[in-house]
Coordinates of N, CA, C and O in Angstrom, one line a residue:
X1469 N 0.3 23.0 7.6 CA -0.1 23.1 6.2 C -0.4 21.7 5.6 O 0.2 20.8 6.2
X1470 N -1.1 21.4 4.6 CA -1.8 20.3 4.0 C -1.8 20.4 2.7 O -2.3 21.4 2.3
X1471 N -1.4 19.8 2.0 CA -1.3 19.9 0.3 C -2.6 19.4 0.0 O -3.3 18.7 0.6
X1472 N -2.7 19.9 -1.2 CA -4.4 19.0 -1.9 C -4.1 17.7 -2.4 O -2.9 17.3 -2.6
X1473 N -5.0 17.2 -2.5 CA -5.1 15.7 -3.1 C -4.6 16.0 -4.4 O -4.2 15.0 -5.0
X1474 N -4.6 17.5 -5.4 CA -4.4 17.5 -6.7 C -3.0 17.2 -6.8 O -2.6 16.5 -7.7
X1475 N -2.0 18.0 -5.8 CA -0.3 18.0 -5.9 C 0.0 16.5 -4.9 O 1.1 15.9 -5.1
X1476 N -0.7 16.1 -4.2 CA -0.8 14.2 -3.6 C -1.0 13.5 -5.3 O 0.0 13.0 -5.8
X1477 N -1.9 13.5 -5.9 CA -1.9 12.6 -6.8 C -0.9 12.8 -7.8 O -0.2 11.9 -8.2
X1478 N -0.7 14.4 -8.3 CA 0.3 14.6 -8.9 C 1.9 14.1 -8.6 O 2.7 13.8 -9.5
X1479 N 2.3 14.3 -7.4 CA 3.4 13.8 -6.7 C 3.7 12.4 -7.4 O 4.7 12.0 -8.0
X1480 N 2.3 11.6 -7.1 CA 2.2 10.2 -7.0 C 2.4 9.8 -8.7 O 2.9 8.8 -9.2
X1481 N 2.0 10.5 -9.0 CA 2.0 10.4 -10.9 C 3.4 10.5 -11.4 O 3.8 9.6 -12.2
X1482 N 4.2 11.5 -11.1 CA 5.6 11.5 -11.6 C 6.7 10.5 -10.5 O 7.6 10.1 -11.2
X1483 N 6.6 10.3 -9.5 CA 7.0 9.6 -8.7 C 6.8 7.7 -9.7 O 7.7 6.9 -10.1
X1484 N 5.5 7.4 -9.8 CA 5.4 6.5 -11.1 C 6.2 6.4 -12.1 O 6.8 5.4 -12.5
X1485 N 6.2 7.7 -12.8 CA 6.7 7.7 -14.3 C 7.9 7.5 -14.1 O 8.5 6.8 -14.9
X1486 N 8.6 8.1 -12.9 CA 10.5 7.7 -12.8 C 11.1 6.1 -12.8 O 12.3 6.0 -12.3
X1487 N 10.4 4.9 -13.1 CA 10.5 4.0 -13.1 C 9.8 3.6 -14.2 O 9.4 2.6 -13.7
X1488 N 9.5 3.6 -14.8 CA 9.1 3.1 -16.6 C 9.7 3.2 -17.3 O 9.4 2.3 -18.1
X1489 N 10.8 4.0 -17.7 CA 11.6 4.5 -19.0 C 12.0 2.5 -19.4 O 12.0 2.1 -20.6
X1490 N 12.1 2.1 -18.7 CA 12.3 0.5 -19.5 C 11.6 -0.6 -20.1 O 11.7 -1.6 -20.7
X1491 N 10.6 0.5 -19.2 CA 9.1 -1.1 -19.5 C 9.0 -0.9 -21.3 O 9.4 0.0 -22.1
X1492 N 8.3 -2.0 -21.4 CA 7.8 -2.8 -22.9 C 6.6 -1.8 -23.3 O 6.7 -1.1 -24.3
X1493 N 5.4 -1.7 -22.3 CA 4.7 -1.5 -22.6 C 4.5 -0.1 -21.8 O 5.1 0.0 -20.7
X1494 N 3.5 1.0 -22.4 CA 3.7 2.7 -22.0 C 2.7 2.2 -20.7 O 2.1 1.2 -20.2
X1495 N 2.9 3.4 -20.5 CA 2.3 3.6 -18.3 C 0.7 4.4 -18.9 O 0.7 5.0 -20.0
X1496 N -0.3 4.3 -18.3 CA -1.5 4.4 -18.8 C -2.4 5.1 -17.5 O -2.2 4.9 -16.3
X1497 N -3.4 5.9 -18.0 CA -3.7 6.8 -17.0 C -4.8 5.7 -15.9 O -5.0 6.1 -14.7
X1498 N -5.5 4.1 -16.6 CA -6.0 3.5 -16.0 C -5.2 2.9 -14.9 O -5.5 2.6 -13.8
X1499 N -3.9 2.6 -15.8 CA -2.7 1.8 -14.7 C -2.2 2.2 -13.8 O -1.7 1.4 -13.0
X1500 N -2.2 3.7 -13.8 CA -1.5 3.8 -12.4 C -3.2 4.6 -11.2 O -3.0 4.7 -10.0
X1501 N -4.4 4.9 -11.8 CA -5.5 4.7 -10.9 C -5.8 3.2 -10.3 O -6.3 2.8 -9.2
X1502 N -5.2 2.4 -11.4 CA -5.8 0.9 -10.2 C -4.6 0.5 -9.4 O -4.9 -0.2 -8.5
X1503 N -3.1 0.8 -9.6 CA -2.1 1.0 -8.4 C -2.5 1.6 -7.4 O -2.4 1.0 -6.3
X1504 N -3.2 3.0 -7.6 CA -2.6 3.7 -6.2 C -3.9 3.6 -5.7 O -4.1 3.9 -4.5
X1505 N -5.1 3.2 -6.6 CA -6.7 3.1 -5.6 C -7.4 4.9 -5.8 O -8.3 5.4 -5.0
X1506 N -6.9 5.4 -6.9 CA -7.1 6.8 -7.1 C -8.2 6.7 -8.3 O -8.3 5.8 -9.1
X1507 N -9.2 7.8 -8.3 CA -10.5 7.7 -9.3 C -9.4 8.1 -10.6 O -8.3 8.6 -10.4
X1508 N -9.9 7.6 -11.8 CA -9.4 7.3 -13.0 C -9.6 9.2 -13.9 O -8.9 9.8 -14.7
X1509 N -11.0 9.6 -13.1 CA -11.3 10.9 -13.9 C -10.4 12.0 -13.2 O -9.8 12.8 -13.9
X1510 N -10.4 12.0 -11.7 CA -9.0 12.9 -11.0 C -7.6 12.5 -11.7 O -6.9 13.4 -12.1
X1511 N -7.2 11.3 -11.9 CA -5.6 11.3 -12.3 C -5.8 12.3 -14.1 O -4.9 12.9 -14.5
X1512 N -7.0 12.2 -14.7 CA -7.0 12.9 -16.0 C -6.8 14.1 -16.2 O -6.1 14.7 -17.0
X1513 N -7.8 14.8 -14.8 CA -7.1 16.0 -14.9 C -6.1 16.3 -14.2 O -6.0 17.5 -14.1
X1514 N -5.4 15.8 -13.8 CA -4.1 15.7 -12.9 C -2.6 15.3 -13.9 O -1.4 15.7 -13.6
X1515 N -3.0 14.5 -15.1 CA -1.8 14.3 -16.0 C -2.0 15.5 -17.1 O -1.2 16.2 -17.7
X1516 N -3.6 15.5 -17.2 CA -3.5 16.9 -18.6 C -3.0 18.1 -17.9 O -3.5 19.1 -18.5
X1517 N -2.3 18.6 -17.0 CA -2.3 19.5 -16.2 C -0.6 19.9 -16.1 O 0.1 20.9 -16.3
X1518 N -0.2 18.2 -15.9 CA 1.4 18.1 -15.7 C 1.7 17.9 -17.0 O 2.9 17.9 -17.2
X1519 N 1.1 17.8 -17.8 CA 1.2 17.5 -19.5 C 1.2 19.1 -20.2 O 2.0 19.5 -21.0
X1520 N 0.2 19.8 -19.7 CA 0.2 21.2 -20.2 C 1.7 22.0 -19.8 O 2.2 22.8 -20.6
X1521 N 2.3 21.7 -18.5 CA 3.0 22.6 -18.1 C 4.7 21.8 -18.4 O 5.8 21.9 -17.9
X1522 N 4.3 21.1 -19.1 CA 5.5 20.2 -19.8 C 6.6 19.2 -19.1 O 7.8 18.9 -19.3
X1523 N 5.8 18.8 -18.1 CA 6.3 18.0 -17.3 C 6.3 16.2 -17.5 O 7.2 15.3 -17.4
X1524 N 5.2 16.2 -17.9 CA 4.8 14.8 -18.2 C 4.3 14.9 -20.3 O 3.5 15.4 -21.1
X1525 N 5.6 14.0 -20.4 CA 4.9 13.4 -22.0 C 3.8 12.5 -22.2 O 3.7 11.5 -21.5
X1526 N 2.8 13.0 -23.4 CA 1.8 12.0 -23.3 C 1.0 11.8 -24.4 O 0.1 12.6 -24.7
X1527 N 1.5 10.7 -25.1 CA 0.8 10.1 -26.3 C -0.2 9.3 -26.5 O -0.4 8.3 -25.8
X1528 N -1.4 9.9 -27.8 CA -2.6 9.0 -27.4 C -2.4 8.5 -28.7 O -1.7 8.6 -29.7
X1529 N -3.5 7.8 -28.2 CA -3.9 6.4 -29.5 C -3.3 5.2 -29.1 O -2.5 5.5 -28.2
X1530 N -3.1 3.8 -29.5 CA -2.7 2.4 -29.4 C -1.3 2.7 -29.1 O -0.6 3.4 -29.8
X1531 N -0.9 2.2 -28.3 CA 0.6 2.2 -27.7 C 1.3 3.6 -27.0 O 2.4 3.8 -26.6
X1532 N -0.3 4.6 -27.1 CA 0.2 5.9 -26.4 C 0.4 5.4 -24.9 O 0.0 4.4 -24.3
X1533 N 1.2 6.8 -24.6 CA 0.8 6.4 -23.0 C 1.5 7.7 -22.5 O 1.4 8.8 -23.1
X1534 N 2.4 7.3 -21.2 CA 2.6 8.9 -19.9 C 3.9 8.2 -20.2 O 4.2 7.0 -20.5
X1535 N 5.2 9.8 -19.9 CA 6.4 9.2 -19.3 C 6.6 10.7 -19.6 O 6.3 11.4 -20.6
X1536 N 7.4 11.1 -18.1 CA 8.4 11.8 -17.8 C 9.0 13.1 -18.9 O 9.4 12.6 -20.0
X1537 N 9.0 14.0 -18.9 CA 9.1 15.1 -19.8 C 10.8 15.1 -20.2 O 11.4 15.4 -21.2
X1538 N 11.3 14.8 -19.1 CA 13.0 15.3 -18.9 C 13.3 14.5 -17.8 O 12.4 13.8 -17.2
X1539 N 14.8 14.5 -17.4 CA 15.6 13.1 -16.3 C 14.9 13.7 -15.1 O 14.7 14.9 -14.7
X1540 N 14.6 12.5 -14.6 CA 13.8 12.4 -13.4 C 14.6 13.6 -12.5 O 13.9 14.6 -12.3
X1541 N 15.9 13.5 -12.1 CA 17.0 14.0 -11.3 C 16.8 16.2 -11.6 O 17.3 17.1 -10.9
X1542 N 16.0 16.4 -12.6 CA 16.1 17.8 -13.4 C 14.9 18.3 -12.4 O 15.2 19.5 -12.2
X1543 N 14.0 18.0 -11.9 CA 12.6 18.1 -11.2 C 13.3 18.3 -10.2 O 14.4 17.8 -9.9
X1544 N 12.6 19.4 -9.2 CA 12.8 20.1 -7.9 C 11.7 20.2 -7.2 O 10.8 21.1 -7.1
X1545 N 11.8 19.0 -6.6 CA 9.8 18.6 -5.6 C 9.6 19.9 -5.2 O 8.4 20.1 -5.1
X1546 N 10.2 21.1 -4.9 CA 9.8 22.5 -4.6 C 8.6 23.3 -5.8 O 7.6 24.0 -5.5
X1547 N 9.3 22.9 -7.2 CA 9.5 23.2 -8.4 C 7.4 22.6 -8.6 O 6.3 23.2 -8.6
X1548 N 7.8 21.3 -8.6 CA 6.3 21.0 -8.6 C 5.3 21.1 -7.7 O 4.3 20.9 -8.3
X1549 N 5.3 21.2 -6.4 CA 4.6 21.6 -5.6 C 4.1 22.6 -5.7 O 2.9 22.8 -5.6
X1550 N 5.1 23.7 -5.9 CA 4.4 25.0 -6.1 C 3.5 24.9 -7.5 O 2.5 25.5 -7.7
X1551 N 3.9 24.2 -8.5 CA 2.9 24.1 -9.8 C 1.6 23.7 -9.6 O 0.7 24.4 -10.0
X1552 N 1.5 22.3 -8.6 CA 0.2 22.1 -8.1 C -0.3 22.4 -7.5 O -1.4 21.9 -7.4
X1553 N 0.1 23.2 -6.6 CA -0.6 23.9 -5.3 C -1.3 25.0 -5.6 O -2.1 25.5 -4.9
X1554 N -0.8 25.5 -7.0 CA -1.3 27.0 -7.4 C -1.7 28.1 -5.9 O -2.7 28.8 -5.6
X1555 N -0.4 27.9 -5.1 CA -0.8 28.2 -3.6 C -0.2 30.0 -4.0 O 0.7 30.5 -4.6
X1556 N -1.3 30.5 -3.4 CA -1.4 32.1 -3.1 C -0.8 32.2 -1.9 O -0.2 31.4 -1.2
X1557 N -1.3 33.6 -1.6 CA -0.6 34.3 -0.2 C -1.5 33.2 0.8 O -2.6 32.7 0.5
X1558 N -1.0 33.0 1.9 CA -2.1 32.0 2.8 C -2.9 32.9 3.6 O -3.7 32.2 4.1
X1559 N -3.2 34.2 3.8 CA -3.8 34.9 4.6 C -3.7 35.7 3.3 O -2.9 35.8 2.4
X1560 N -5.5 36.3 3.5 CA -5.6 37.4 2.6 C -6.2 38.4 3.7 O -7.0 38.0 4.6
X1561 N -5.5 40.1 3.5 CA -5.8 40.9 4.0 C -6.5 42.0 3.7 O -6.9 42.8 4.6
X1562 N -6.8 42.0 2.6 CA -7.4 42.8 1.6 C -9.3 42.7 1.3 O -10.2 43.5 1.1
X1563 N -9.2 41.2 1.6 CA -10.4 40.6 0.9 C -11.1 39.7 1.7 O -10.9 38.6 1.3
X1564 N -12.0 39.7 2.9 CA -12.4 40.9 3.0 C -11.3 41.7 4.1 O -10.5 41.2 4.9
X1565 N -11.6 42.9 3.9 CA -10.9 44.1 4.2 C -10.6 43.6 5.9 O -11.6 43.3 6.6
X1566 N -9.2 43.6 6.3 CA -8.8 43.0 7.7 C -8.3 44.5 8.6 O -7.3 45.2 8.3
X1567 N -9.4 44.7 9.7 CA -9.1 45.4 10.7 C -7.5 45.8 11.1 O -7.1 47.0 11.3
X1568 N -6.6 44.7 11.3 CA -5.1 45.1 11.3 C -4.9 45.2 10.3 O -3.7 44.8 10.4
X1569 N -5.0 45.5 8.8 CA -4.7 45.5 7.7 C -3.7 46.9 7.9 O -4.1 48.0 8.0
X1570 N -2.1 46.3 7.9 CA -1.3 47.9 7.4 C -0.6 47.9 8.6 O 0.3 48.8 8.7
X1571 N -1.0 46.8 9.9 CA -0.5 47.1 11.4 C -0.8 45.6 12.1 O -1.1 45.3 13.3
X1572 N -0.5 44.7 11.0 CA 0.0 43.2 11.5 C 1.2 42.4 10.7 O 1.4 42.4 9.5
X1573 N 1.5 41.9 11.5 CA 2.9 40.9 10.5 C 2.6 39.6 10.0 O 3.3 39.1 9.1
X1574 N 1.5 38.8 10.8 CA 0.6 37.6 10.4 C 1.6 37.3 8.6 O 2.4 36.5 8.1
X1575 N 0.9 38.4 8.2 CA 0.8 38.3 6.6 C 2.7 37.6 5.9 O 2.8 36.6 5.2
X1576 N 3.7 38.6 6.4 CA 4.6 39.0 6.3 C 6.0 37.5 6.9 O 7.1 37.3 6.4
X1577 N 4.9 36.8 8.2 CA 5.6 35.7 8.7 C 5.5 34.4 7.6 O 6.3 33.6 7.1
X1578 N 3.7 34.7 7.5 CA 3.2 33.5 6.6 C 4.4 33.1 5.8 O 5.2 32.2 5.8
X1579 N 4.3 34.1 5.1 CA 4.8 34.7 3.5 C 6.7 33.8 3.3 O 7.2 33.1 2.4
X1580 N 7.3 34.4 4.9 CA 8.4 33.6 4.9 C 8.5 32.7 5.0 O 9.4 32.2 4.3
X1581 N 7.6 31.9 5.9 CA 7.5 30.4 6.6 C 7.5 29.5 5.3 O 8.0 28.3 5.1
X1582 N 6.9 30.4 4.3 CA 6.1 29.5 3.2 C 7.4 29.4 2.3 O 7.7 28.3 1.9
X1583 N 8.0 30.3 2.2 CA 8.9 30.5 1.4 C 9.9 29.7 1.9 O 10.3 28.9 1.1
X1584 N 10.4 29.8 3.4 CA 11.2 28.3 3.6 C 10.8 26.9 3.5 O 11.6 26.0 3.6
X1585 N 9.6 26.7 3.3 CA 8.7 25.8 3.4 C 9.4 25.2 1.2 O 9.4 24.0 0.8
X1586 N 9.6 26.1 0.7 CA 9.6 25.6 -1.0 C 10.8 25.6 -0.8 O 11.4 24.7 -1.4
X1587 N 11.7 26.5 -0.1 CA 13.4 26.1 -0.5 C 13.9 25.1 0.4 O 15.1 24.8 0.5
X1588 N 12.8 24.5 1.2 CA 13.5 23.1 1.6 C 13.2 22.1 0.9 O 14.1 21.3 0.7
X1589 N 12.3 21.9 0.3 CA 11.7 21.0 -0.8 C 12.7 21.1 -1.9 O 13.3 20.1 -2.4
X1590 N 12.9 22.6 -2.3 CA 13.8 22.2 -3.9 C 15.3 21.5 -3.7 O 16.2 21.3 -4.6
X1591 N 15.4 21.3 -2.6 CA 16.7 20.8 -2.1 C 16.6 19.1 -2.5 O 17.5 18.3 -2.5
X1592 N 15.4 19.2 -2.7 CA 15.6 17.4 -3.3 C 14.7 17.3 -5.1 O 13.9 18.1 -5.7
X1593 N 15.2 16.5 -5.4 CA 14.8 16.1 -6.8 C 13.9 14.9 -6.7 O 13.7 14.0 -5.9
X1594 N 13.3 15.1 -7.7 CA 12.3 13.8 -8.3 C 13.0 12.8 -7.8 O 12.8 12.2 -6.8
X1595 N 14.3 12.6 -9.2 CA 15.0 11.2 -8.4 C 15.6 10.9 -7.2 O 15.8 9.8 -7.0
X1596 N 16.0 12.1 -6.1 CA 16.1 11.7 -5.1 C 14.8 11.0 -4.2 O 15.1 10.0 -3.5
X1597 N 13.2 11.7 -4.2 CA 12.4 10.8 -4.0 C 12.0 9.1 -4.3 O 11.4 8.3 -3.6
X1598 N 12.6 9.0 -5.3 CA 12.4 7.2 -5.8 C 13.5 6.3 -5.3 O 13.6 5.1 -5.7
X1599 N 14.3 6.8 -4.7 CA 15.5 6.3 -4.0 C 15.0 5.1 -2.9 O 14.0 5.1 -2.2
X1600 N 15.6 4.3 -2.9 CA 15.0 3.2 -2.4 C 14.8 3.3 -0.6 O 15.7 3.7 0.2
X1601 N 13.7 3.0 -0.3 CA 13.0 1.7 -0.4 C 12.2 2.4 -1.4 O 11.9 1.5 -2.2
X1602 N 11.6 3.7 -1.9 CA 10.2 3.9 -2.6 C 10.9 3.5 -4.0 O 9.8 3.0 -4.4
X1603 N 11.6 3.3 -4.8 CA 11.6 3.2 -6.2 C 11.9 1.3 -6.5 O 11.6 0.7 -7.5
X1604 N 12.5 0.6 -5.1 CA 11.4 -0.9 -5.1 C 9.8 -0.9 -5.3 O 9.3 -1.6 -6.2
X1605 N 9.1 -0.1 -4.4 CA 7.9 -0.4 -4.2 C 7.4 0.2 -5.5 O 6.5 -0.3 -6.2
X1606 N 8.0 1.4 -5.8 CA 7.1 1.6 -7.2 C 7.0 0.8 -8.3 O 6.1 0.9 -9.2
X1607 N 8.2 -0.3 -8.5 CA 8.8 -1.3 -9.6 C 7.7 -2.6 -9.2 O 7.1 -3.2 -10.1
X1608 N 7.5 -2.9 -8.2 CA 6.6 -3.5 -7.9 C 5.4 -3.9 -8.3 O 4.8 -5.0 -8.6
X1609 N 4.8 -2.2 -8.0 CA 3.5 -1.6 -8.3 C 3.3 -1.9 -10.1 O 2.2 -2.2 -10.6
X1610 N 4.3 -1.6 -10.6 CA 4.9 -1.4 -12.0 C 4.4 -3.4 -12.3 O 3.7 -3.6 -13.3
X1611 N 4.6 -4.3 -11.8 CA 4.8 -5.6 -11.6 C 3.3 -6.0 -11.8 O 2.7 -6.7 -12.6
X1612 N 2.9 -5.5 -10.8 CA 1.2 -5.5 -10.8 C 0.0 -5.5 -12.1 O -1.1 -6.0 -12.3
X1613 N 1.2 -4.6 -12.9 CA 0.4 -4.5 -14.5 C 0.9 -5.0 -15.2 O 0.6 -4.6 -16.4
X1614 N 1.9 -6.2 -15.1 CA 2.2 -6.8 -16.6 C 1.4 -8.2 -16.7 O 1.4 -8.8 -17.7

């Protein structure tokens, strides 16, 4: 299995935000495209997205900027993954109409694999991801823009 670049960037977006709450100056949707080397128009719709579903706060005009909705530690990488993945059943049976349809388990395995696949993830938190070495390197990255 392969996640999209939309729940990769997104990852990468809140994984950012858990290390700003102290900076001077707000985190900006240009600032963290020229950190991670990501197009500036994908992270937009990638923060209006984590912003609609109330994950990421985000103020515009002079001194607006991005930060974190709630404590980093509250987020269940399961929790958002499945937000950005907008992931369906992985096999469709139905559409078009599948020959074993009603007399294979294909469907039925997926389905669990997948499902253990998110309850291993919600076993960690946001903040457990920025745990060092990555929450150096993101402070760093953070370093880069003052």
């Amino acid at each position: 299995m392969q996640l999209n670049r939309f729940t990769d960037f997104g990852l990468r977006v809140m994984m950012y935000l858990t290390q700003c709450r102290d900076r001077a100056q707000p985190v900006t949707i240009p600032e963290i495209a020229e950190r991670f080397g990501i197009s500036r128009n994908h992270l937009v719709k990638v923060v209006h997205f984590l912003s609609r579903q109330g994950l990421v706060a985000a103020t515009r005009g002079k001194g607006g900027g991005l930060a974190l909705a709630r404590p980093a530690d509250s987020y269940r990488v399961g929790e958002l993954v499945r937000l950005l993945e907008h992931q369906g059943n992985l096999v469709e049976c139905a559409d078009p109409p599948c020959a074993l349809h009603g007399a294979c388990r294909l469907a039925g395995v997926l389905h669990d694999a997948l499902r253990t696949f998110y309850a291993e993830l919600d076993r960690y938190t946001l903040a457990e991801l920025v745990r060092q070495p990555t929450g150096a390197a993101i402070i760093r990255l953070h370093g880069l823009a003052a």
